[in-house]
Short mmCIF file of C-alpha atoms in Angstrom, two decimals:
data_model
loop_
_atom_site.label_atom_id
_atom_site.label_comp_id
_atom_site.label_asym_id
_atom_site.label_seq_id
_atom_site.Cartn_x
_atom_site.Cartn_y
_atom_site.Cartn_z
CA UNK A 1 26.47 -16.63 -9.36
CA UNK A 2 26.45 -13.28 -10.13
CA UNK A 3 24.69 -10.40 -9.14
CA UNK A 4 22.15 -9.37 -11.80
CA UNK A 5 21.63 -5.33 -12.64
CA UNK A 6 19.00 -3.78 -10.95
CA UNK A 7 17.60 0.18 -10.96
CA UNK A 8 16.24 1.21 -7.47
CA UNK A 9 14.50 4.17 -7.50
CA UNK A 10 14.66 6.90 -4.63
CA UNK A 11 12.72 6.68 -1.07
CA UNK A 12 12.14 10.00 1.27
CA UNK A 13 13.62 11.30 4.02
CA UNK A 14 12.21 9.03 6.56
CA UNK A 15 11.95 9.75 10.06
CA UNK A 16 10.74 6.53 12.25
CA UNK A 17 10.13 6.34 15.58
CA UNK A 18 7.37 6.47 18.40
CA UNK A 19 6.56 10.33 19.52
CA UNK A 20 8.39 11.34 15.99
CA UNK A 21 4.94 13.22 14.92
CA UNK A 22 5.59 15.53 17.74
CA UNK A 23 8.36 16.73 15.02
CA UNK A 24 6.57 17.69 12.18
CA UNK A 25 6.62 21.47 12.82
CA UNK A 26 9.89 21.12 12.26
CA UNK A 27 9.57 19.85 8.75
CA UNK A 28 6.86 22.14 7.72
CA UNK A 29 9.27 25.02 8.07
CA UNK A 30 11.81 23.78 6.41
CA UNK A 31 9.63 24.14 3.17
CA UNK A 32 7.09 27.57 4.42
CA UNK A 33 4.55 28.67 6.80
CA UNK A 34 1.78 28.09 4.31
CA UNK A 35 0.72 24.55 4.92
CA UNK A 36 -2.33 22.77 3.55
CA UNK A 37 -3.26 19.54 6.14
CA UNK A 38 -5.22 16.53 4.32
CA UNK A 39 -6.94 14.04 7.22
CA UNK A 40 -9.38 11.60 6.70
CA UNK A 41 -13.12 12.52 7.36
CA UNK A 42 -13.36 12.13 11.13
CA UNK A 43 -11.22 9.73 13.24
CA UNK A 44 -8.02 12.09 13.80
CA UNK A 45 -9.99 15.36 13.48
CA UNK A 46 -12.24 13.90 16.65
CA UNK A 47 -9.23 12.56 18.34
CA UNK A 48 -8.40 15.98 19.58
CA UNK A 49 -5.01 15.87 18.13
CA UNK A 50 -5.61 17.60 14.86
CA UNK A 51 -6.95 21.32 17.53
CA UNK A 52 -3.97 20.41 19.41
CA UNK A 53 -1.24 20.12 16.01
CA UNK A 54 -3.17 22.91 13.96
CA UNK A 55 -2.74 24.67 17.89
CA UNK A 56 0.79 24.18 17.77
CA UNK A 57 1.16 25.52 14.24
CA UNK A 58 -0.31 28.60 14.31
CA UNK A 59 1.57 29.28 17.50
CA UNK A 60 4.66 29.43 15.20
CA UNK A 61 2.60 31.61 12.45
CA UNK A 62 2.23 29.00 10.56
CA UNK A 63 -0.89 29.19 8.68
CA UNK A 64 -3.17 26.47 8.15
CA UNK A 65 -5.46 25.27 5.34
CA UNK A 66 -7.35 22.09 5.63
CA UNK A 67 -9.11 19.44 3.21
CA UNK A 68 -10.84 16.13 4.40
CA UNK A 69 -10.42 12.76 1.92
CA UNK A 70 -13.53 10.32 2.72
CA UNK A 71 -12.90 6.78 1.37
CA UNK A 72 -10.79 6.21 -1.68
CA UNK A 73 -9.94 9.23 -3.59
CA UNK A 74 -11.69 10.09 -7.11
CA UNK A 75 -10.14 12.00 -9.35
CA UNK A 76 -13.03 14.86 -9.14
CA UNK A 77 -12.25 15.17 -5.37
CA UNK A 78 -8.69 15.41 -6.57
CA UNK A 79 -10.02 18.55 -8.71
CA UNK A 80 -11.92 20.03 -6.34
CA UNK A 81 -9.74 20.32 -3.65
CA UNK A 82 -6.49 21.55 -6.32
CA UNK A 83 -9.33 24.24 -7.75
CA UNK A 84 -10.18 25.64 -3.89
CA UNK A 85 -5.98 25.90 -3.39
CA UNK A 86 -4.77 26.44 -6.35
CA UNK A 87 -3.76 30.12 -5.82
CA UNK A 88 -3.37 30.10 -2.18
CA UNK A 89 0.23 29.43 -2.66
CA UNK A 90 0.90 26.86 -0.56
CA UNK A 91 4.41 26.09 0.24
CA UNK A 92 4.20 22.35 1.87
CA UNK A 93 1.29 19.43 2.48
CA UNK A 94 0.92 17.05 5.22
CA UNK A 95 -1.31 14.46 4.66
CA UNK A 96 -2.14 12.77 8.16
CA UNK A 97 -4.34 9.44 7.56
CA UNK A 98 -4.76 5.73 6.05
CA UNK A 99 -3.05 4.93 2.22
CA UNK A 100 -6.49 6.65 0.70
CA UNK A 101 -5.75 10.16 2.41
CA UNK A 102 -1.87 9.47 1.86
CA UNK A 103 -2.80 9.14 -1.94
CA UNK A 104 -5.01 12.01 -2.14
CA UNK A 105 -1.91 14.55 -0.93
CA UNK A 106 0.20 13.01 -3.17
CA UNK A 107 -1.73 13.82 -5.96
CA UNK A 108 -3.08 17.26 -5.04
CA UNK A 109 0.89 18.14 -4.11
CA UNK A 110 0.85 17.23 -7.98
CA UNK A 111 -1.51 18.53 -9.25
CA UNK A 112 -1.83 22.16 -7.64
CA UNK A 113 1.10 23.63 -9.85
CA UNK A 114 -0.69 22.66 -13.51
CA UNK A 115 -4.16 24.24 -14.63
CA UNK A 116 -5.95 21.17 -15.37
CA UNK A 117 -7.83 17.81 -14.54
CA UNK A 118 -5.60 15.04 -12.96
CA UNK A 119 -7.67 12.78 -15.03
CA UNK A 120 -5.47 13.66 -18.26
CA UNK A 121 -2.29 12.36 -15.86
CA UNK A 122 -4.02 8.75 -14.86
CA UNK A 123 -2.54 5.61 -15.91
CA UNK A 124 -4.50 3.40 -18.30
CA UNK A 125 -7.86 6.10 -18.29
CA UNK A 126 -6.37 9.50 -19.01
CA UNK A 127 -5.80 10.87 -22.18
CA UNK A 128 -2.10 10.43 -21.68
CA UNK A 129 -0.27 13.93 -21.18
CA UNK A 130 2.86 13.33 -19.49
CA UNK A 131 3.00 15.07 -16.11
CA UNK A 132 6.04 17.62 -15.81
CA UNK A 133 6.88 15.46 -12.63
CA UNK A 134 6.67 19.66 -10.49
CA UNK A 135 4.97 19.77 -7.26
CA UNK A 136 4.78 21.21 -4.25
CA UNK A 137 6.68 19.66 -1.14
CA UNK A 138 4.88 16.98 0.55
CA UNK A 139 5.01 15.10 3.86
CA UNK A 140 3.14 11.73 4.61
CA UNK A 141 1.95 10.96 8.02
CA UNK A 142 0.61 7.40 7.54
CA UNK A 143 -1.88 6.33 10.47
CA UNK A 144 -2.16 2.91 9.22
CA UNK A 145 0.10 0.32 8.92
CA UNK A 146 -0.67 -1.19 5.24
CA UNK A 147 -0.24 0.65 2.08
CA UNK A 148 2.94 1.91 2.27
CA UNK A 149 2.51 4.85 0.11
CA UNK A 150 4.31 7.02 2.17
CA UNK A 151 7.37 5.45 0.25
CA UNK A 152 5.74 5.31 -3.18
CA UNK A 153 5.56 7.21 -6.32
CA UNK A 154 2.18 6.40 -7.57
CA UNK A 155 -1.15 7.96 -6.56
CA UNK A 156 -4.03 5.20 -6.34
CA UNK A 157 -7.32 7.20 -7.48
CA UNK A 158 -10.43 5.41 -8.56
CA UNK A 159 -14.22 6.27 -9.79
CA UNK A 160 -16.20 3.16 -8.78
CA UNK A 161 -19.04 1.57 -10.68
CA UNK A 162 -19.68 -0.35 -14.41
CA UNK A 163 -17.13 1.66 -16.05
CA UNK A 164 -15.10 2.35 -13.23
CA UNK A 165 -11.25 1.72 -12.52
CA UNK A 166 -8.43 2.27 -9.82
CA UNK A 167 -5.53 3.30 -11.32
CA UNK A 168 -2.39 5.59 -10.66
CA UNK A 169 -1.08 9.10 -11.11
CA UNK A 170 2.93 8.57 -11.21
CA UNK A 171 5.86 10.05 -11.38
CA UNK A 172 9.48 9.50 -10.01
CA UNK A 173 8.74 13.17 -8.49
CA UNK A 174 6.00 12.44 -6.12
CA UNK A 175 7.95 10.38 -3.71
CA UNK A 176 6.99 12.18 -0.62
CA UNK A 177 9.56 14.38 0.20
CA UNK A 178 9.43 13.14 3.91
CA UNK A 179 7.86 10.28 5.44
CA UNK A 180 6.95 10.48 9.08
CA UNK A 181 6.25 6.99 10.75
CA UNK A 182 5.07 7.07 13.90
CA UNK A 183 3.62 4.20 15.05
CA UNK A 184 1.56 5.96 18.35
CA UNK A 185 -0.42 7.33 15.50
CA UNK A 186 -1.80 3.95 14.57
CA UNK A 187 -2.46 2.48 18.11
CA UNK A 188 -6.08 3.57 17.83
CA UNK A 189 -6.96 1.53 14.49
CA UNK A 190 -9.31 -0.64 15.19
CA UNK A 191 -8.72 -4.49 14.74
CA UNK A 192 -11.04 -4.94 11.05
CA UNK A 193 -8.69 -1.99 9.26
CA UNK A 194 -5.08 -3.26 11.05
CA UNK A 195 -5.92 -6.24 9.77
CA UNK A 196 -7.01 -5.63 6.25
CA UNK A 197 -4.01 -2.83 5.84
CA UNK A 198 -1.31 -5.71 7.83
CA UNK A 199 -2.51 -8.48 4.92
CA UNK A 200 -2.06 -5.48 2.19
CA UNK A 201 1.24 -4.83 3.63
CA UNK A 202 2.05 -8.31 3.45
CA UNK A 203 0.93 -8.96 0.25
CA UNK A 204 3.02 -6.72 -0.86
CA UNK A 205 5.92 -7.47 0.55
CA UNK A 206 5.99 -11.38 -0.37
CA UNK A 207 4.59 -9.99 -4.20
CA UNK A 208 7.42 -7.94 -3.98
CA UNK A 209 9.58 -10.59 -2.39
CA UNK A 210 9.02 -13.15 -5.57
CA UNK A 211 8.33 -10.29 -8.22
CA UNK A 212 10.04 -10.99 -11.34
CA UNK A 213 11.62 -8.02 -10.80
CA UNK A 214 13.30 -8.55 -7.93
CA UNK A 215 17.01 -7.34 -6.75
CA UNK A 216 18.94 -8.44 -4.23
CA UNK A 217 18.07 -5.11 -2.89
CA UNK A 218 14.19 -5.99 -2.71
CA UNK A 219 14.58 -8.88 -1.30
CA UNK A 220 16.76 -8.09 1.81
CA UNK A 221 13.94 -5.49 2.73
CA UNK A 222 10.94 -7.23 1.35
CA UNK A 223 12.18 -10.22 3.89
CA UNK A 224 12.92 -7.97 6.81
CA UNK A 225 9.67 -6.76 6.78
CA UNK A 226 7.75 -10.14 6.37
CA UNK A 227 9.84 -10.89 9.56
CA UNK A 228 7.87 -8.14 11.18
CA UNK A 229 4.63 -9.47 9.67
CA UNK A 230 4.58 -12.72 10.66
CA UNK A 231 5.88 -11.79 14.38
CA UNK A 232 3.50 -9.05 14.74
CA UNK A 233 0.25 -9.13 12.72
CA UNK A 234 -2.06 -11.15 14.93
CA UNK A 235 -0.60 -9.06 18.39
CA UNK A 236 -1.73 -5.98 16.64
CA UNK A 237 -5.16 -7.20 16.09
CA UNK A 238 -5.63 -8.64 19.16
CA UNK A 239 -3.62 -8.86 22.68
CA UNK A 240 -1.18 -6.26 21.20
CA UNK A 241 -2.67 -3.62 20.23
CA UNK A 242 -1.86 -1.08 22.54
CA UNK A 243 1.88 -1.81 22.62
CA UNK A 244 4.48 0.51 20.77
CA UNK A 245 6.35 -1.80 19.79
CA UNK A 246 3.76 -3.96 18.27
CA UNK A 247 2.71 -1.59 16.29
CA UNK A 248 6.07 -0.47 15.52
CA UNK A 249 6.40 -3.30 13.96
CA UNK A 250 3.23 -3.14 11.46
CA UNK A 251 4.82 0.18 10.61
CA UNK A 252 8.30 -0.57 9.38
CA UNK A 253 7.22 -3.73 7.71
CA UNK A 254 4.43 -1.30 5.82
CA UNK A 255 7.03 1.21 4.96
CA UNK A 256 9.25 -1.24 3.49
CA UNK A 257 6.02 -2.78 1.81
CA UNK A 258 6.28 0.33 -0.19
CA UNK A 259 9.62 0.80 -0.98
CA UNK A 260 9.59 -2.62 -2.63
CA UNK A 261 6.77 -2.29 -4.29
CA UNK A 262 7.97 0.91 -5.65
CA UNK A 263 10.90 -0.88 -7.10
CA UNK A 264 10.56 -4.66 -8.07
CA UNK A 265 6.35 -4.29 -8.40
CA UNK A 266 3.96 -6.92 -7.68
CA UNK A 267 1.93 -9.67 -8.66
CA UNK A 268 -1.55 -11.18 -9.31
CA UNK A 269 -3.33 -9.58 -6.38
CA UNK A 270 -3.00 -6.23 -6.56
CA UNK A 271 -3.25 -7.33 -10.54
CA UNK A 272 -6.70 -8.08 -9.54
CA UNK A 273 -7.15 -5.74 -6.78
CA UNK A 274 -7.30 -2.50 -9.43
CA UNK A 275 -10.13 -3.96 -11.32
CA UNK A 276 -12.03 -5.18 -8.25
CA UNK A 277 -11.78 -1.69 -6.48
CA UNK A 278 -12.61 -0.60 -9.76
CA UNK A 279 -16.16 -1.89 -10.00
CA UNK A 280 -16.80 -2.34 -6.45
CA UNK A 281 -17.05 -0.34 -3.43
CA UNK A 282 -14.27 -2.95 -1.68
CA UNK A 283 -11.71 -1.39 0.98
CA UNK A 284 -8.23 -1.84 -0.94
CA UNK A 285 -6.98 -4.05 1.90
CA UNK A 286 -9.70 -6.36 1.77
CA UNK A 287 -9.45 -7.27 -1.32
CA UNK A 288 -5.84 -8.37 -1.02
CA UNK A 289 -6.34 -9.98 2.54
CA UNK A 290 -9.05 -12.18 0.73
CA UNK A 291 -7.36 -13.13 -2.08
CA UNK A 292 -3.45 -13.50 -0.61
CA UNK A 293 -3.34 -17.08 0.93
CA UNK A 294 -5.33 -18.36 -2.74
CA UNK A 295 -2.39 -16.21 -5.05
CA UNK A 296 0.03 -18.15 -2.40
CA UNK A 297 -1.14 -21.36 -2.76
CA UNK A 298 -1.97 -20.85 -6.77
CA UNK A 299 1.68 -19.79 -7.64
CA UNK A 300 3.33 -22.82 -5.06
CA UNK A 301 0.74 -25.47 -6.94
CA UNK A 302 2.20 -23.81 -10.47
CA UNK A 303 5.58 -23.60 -9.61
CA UNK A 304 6.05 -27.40 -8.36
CA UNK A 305 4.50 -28.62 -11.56
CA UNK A 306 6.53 -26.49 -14.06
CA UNK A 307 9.84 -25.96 -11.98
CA UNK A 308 10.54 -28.35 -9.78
CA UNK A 309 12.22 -27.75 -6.09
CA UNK A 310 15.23 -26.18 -7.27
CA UNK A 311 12.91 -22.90 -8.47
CA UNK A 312 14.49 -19.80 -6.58
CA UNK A 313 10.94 -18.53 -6.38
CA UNK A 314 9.67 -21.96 -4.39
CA UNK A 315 12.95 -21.05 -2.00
CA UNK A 316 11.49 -17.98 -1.59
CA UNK A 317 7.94 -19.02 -0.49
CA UNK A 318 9.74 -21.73 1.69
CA UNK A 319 11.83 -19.08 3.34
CA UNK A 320 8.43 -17.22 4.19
CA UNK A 321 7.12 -20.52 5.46
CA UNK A 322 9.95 -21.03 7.72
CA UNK A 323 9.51 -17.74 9.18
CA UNK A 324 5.90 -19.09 10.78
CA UNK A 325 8.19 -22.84 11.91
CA UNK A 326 10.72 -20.85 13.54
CA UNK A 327 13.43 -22.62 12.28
CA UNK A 328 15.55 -22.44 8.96
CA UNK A 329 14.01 -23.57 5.42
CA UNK A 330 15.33 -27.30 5.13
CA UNK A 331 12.24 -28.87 3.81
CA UNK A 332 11.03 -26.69 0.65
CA UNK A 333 7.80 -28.45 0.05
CA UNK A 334 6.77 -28.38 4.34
CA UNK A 335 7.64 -24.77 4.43
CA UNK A 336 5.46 -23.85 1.63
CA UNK A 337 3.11 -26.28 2.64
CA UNK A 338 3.22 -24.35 6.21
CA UNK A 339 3.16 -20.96 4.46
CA UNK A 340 -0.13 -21.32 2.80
CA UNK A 341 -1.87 -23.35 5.91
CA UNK A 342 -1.11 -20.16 8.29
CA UNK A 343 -2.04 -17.73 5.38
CA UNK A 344 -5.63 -19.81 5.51
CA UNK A 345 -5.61 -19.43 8.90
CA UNK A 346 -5.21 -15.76 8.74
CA UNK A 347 -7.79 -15.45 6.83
CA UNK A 348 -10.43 -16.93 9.33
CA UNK A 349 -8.78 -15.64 12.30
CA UNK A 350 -8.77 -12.06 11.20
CA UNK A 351 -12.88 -12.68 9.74
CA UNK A 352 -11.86 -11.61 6.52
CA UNK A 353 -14.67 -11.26 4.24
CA UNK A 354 -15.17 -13.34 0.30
CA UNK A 355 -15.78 -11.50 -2.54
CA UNK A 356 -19.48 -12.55 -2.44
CA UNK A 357 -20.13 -10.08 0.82
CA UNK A 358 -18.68 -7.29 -0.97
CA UNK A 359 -21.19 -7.75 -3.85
CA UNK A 360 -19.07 -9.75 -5.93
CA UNK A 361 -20.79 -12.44 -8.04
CA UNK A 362 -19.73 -15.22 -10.67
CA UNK A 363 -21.25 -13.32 -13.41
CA UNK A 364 -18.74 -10.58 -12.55
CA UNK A 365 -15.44 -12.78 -12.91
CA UNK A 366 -14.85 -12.51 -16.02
CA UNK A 367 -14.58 -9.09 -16.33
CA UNK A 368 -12.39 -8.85 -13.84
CA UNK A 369 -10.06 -11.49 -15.79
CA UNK A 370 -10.42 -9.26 -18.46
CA UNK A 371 -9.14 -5.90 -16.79
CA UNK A 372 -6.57 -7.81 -14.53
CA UNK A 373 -3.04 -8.12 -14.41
CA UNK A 374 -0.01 -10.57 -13.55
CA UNK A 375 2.61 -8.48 -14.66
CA UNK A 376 5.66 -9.57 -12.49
CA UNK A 377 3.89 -12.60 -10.50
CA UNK A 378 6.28 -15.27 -10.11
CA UNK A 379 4.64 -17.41 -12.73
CA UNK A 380 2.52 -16.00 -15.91
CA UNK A 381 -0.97 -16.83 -15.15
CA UNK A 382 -4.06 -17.89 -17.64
CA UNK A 383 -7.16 -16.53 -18.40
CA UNK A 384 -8.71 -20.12 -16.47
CA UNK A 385 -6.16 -20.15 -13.80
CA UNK A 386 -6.67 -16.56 -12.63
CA UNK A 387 -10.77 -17.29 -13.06
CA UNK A 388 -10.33 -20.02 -10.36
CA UNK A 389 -8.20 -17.92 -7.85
CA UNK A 390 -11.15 -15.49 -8.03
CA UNK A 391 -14.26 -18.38 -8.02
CA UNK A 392 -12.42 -19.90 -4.80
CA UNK A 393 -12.90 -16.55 -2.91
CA UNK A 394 -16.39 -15.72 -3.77
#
């Protein structure tokens, strides 16, 4: 069989490694000595190496200007920061943090060379203009290991509440220009947020994995990474957490979590995830952790009725399965059968929360139905189906 045509779509310069943040000097000059840092509100400002980097700038006259992202970016903290910089001519951003303060540089790095609100630019809510796709340079510094955005081209901003939404500010342009991985940065994330960003991650990557718009491309790295995953996840949460390469691990299977999703897209959870975020004050992650072992087990129970073994997208969920037996897929239906068990097991070994503890009731479910999304998800989803992957998470 032939290989079908594909379009992959560009990643950034990456640099990988433990120690590799000790670097980013180096990349800053490459694009100016006017840098503008965005951090999250408090962990790496109080972990005394943002004095000691901003220290270590401004010993090479670089000057420094600073913003802090607190939770998940709105679009009128996107406007407020662009308004403060907008004429301070700044030649490069880092952003240093989790997927939320990774997001937020992306789209000020956007949005500071145009004169107006980012909320014109916002998929789905804006009024539509079409950004130019300018911006000024940007570096990601992720400190997570979960969203991957440091390979993306979409900015996740949301305004929570009734009316609210979580949608994205894109462009093939706002690929980060560089992304710095380095996975010492992430060895003091505490065991709730590796584990919700490590079940994002890996949502991604098997979404990705049995996306509809898959390559051969994808795949390779959407597996590789679930290799990490499966090897690695629990370690980092637990017994492992202070070991490099453990969390080395979490952080290559993240980055290729976004450079997959980037380019074959994904399914039913983060389908559901935008709506969810949307209208309640639920940590990205979360949501996905809660709701990836039921889209798992929803899809296999679909695809064995409608397909039959020989579906490629059952070999794919059996090759995942296999990864947790240690041995080769031979036995489709025991290796997906294995696949959702440990996925359940996840679950209740990492204490991830229901729907129900973030607020979520069953007079809210169909609303969600109604704003979600199963775009490229392995098998098209109805209204009833989708209702019941939601109802068995409450």
């Amino acid at each position: 069989m032939g290989i079908k045509s594909f379009e992959f779509s560009g990643v950034p310069d990456i640099v990988f490694g433990a120690g590799t943040f000790e670097k980013i000097d180096q990349y800053i000059l490459k694009y100016g000595k006017r840098v503008l840092i965005v951090t999250g509100g408090a962990s790496f400002r109080a972990s005394g190496k943002y004095d000691r980097f901003v220290k270590k700038l401004e010993e090479q006259s670089i000057q420094v200007f600073s913003a802090a992202v607190s939770g998940e970016p709105s679009p009128e903290l996107i406007d407020e920061i662009v308004n403060i910089y907008r004429d301070e001519r700044i030649d490069v951003i880092a952003a240093i943090g989790g997927g939320s303060v990774v997001d937020a540089g992306k789209a000020i790095s956007a949005m500071l060379p145009l004169s107006d609100s980012v909320m014109n630019y916002i998929e789905g809510v804006g009024t539509g203009k079409e950004h130019t796709g300018e911006k000024v340079p940007f570096i990601a510094v992720p400190t997570t290991a979960g969203t991957g955005s440091e390979a993306t081209k979409n900015a996740v901003l949301s305004r929570v509440g009734a009316e609210g939404f979580k949608n994205s500010l894109r462009h093939d342009h706002f690929i980060p220009n560089v992304a710095l991985v380095d996975p010492i940065l992430v060895l003091s994330c505490p065991a709730s947020i590796t584990a919700a960003s490590g079940l994002d991650a890996f949502s991604q990557l098997i979404e990705a994995y049995v996306s509809s718009s898959a390559s051969p491309m994808t795949d390779a790295l959407a597996f590789d990474g679930l290799k990490y995953i499966v090897k690695n996840l629990i370690p980092a949460c637990t017994t492992g957490a202070k070991e490099v390469d453990v969390r080395s691990g979490m952080a290559y299977a993240s980055l290729m979590s976004g450079i997959v999703l980037a380019n074959a897209g994904l399914g039913i959870v983060h389908g559901l995830a935008g709506p969810i975020g949307g209208f309640f004050n639920i940590p990205h992650g979360a949501t996905c952790g809660t709701l990836l072992a039921e889209m798992v087990k929803i899809n296999i129970d679909l695809l064995r009725q409608t397909e039959g073994q020989e579906n490629i997208f059952l070999k794919k969920y059996a090759r995942v399965g296999a990864l947790f037996m240690g041995h080769d897929e031979n036995d489709i239906d025991e290796c997906c059968n294995m696949l959702v068990q440990k996925l359940e097991e996840w679950i209740v070994q990492l204490n991830i929360p229901t729907l129900s503890q973030y607020g979520v009731s069953e007079k809210d479910i169909d609303k969600i139905v109604e704003k979600g999304s199963n775009k490229n998800n392995p098998v098209k989803l109805n209204k009833y189906q989708i209702r019941q992957l939601l109802m068995n998470r409450l």
